[in-house]
Short mmCIF file of C-alpha atoms in Angstrom, two decimals:
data_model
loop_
_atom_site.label_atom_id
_atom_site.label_comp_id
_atom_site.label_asym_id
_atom_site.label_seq_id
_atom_site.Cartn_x
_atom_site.Cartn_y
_atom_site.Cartn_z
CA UNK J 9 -55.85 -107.56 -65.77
CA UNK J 10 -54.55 -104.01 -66.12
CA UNK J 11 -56.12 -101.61 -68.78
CA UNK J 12 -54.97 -98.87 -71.07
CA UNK J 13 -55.90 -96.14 -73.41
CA UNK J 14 -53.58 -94.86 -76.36
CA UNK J 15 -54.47 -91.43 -76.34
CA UNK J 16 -53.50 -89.97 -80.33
CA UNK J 17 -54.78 -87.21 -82.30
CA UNK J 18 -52.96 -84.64 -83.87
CA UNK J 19 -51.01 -81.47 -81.74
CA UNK J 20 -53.77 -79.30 -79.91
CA UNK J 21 -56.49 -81.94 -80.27
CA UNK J 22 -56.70 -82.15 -76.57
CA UNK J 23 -54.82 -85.31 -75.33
CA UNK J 24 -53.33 -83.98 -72.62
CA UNK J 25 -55.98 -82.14 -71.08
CA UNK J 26 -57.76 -85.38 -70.89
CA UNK J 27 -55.65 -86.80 -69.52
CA UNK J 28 -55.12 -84.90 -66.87
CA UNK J 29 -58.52 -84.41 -66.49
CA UNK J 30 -58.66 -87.89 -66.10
CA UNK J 31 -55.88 -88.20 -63.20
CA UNK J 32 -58.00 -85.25 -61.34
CA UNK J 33 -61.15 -87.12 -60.85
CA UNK J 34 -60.34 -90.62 -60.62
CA UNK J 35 -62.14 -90.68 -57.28
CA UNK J 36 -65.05 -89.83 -58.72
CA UNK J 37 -64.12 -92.17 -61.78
CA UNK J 38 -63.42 -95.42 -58.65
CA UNK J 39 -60.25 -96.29 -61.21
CA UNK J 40 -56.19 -95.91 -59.82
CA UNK J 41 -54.65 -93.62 -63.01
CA UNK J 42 -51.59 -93.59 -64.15
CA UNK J 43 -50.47 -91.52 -66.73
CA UNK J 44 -47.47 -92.45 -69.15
CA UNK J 45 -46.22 -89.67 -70.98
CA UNK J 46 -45.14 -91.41 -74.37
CA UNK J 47 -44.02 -87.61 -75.87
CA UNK J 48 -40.20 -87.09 -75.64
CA UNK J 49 -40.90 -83.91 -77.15
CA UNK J 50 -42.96 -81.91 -74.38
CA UNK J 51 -41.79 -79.42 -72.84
CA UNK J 52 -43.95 -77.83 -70.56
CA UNK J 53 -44.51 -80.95 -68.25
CA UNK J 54 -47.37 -81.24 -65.88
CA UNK J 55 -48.05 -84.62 -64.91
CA UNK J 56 -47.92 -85.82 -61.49
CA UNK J 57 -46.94 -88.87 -60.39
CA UNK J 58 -46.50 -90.46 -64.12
CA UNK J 59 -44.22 -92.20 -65.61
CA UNK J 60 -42.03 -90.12 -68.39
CA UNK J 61 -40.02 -91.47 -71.73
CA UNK J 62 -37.76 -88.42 -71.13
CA UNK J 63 -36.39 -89.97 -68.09
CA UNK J 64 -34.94 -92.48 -71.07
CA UNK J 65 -34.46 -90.18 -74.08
CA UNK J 66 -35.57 -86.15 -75.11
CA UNK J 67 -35.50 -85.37 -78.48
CA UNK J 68 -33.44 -81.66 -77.05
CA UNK J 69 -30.55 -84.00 -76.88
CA UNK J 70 -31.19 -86.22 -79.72
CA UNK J 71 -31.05 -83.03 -81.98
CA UNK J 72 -28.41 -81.75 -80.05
CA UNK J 73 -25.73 -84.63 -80.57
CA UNK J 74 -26.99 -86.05 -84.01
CA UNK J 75 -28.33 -82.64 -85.53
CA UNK J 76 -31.56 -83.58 -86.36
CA UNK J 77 -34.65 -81.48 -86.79
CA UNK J 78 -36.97 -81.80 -84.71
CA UNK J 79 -39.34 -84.50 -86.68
CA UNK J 80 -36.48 -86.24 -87.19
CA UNK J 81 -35.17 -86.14 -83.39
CA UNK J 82 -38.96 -87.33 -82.69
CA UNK J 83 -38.63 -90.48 -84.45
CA UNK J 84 -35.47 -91.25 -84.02
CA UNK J 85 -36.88 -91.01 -79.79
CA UNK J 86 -39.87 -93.22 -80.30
CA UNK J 87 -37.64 -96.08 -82.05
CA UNK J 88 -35.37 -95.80 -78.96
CA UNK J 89 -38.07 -96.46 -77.34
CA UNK J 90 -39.40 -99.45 -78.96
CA UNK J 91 -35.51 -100.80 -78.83
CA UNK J 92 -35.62 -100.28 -74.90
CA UNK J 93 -39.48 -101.42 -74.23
CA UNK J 94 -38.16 -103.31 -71.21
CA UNK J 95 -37.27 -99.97 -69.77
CA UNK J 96 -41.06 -99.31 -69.93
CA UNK J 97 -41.93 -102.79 -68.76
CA UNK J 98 -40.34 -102.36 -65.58
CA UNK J 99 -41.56 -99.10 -65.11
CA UNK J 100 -45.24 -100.39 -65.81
CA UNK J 101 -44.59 -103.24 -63.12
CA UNK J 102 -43.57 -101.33 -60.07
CA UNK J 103 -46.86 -99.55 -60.04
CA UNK J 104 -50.03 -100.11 -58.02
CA UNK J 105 -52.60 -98.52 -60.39
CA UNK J 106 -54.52 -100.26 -62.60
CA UNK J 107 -55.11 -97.89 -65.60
CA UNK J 108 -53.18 -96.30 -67.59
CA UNK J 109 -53.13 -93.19 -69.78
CA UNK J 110 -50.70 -93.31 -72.79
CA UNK J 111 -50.44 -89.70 -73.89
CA UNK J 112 -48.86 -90.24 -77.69
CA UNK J 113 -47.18 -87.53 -79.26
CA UNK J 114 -49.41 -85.61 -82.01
CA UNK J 115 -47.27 -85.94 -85.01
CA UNK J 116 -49.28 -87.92 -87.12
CA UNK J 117 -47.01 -89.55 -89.13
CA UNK J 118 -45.77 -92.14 -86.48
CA UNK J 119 -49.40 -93.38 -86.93
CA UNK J 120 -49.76 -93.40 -89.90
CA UNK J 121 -46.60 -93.54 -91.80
CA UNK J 122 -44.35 -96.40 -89.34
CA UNK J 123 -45.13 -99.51 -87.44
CA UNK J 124 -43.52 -97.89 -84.23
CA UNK J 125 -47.11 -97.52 -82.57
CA UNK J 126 -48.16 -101.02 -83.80
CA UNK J 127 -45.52 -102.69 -82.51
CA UNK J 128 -45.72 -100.62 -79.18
CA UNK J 129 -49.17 -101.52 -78.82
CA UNK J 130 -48.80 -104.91 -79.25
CA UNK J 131 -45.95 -105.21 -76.62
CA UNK J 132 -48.69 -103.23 -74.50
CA UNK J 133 -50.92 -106.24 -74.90
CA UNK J 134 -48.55 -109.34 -74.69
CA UNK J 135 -45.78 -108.61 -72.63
CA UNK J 136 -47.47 -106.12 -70.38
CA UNK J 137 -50.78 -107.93 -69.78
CA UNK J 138 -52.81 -104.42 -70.41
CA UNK J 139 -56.32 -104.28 -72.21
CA UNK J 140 -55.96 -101.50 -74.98
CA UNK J 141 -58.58 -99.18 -76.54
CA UNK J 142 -57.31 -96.28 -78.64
CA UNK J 143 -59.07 -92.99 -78.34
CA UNK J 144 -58.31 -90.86 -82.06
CA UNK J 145 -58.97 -87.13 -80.88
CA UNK J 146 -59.76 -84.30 -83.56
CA UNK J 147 -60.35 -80.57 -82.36
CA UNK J 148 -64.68 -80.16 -83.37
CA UNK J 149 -63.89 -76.84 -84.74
CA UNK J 150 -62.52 -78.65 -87.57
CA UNK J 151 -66.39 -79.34 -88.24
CA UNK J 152 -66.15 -75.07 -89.69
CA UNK J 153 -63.59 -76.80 -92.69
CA UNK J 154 -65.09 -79.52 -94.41
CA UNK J 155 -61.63 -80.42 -95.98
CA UNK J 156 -59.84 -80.48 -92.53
CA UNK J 157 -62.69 -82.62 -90.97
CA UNK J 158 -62.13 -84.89 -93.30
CA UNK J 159 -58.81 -84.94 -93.33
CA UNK J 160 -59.16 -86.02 -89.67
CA UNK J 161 -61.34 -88.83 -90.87
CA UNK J 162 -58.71 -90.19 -92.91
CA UNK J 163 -56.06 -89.98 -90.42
CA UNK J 164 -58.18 -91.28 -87.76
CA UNK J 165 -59.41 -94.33 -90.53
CA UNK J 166 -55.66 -94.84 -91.20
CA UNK J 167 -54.84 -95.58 -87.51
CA UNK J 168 -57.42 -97.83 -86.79
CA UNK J 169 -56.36 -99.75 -89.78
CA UNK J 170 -52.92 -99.71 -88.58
CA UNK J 171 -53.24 -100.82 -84.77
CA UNK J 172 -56.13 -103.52 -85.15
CA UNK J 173 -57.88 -102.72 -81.65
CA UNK J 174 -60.77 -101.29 -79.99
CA UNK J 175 -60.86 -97.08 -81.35
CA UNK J 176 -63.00 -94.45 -80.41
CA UNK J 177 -62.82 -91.16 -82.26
CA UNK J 178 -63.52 -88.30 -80.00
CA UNK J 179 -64.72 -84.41 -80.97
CA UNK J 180 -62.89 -82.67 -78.11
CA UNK J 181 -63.40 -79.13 -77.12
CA UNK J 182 -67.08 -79.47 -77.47
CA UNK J 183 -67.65 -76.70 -75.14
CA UNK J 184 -66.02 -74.16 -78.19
CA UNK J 185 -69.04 -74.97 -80.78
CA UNK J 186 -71.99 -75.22 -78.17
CA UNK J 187 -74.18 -72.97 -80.83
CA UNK J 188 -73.78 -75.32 -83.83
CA UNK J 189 -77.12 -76.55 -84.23
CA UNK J 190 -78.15 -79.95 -83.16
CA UNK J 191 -79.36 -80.97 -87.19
CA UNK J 192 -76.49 -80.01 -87.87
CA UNK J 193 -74.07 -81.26 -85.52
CA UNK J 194 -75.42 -85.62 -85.89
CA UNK J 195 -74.11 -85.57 -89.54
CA UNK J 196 -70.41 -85.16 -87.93
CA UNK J 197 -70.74 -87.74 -85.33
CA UNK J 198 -72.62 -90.79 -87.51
CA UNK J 199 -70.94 -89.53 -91.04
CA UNK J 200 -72.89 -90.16 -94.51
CA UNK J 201 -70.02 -89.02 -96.36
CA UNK J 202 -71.82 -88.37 -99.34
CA UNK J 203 -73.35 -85.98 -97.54
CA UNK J 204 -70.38 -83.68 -97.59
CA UNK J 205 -70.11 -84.19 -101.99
CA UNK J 206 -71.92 -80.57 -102.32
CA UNK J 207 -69.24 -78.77 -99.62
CA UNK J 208 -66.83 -80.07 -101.48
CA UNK J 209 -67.67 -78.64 -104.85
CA UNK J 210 -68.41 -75.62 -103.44
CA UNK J 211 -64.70 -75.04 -102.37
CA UNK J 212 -62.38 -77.43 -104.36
CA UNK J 213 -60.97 -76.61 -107.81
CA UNK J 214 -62.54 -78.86 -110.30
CA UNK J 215 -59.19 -80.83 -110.80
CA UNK J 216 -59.12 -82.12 -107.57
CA UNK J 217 -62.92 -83.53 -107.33
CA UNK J 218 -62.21 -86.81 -108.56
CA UNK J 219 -59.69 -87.47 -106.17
CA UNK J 220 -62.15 -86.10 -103.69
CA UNK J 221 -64.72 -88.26 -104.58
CA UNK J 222 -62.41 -91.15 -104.41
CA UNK J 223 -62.06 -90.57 -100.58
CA UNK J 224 -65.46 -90.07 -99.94
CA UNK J 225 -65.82 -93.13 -101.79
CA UNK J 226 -62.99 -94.69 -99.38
CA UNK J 227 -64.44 -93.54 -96.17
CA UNK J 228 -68.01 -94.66 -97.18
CA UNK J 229 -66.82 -97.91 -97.83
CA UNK J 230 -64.88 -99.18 -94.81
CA UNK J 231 -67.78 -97.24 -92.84
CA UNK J 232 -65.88 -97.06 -89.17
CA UNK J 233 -65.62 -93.59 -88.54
CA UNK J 234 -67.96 -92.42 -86.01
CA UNK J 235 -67.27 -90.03 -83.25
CA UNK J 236 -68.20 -89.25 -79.70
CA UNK J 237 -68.66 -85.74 -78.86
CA UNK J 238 -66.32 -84.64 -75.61
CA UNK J 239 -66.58 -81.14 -73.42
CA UNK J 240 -64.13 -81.31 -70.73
CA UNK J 241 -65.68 -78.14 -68.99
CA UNK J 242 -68.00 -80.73 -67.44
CA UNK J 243 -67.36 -83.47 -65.79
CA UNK J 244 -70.65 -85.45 -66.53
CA UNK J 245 -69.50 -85.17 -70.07
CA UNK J 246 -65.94 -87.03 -69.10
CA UNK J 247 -67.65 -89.10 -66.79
CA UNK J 248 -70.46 -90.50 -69.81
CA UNK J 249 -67.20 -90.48 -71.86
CA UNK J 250 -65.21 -93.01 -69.65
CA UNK J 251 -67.81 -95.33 -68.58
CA UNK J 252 -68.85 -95.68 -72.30
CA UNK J 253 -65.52 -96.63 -73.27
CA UNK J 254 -64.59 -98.58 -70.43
CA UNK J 255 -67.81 -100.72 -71.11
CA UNK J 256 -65.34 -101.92 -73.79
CA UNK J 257 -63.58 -103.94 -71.20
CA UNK J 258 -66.92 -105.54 -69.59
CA UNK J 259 -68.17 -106.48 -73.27
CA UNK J 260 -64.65 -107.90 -74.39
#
């Protein structure tokens, strides 16, 4: 059976470099990649040998025949592409490989805010015969801003929710905070979040701590956030990185 990672996180979080990073050391990895560009908003496109939604839609020409802005033209794209998932069916079909790299786009609100991931995921899994993990990337220098690391807790919480399978969060661009100390560093990946209550005071205005403390509250009780750290500067670190979450597969 084939297998597959949704690859989300928000712009800059460092999908794409994985995933390219991927494709470039699959020898070493013993798995046949393919990637699937799911973004028909990219521009700068470097994948080779992939398969591309903007050889079925771009949001350029969505937004230049409907005048849309560009979040607009983005999900007006991605329910194309859920109308037209045979298109990606047959696409899937006619290759060899057995593992495959869906590079999302990073607006989050098509996780968070529609059912157009859900519904592609579970077309993924039916009609396309693929295994599915999710991998939720956040940038770790978002560990400087309390408020945006948790912010990426809650999105990340809200898409596991959403899609029901396997997720792994991943801190990407590891190799950016090498000098945080280690003490420091654990209470990111295996989150307390009470932890983070005296941060929070420090920098909120006092009107806002309830609601704070109601997500802290939120987070600490469905307890599923945890993250695995990622440098993809070195290739032991990918390498740990894959075979951890293909282990998925072996277990399942």
């Amino acid at each position: 059976m084939k297998k597959g990672q949704l690859i989300m996180g928000p712009a800059g979080s460092g999908k794409s470099t994985y995933c390219l990073e991927v494709y470039k050391n699959s020898k070493e990895i013993k798995k046949r990649i393919k990637i699937v560009n799911l973004d028909p908003s990219v521009d700068n496109y470097f994948y080779p040998n992939s398969i591309d939604v903007q050889d079925l839609i771009k949001t350029n020409d969505v937004m230049d025949e409907f005048s849309l802005g560009p979040n607009g033209s983005l999900i007006f794209c991605m329910e194309y592409l859920i109308d037209n998932l045979m298109w990606l069916k047959n696409e899937i079909d006619s290759c060899f490989e057995e593992f495959f790299l869906f590079d999302l786009p990073g607006q989050i609100e098509i996780y968070t805010h529609s059912s157009l991931i859900k519904e592609l995921t579970k077309f993924l899994i039916l009609s396309c015969q693929i295994d599915i993990s999710g991998l939720f990337f956040i940038d770790s220098q978002f560990l400087g801003d309390t408020a945006k690391y948790l912010s990426g807790c809650l999105t990340a919480l809200s898409s596991m929710v959403s899609l029901e399978i396997m997720t792994f969060n991943v801190l990407s661009k590891m190799d950016l905070i090498r000098n945080i100390p280690m003490y420091i560093f654990e209470k990111f990946l295996n989150p307390s979040f009470n932890l983070f209550l005296k941060d929070l005071d420090e920098i909120l205005n006092s009107k806002y701590k309830a609601l704070s403390y109601s997500i802290l509250n939120l987070l600490e009780d469905f307890s599923m956030i945890k993250f695995v750290p990622l440098d993809l500067t070195k290739f032991e670190s990918l390498l740990d990185f894959f075979n951890l979450v293909c282990n998925f597969y072996e277990i399942e």
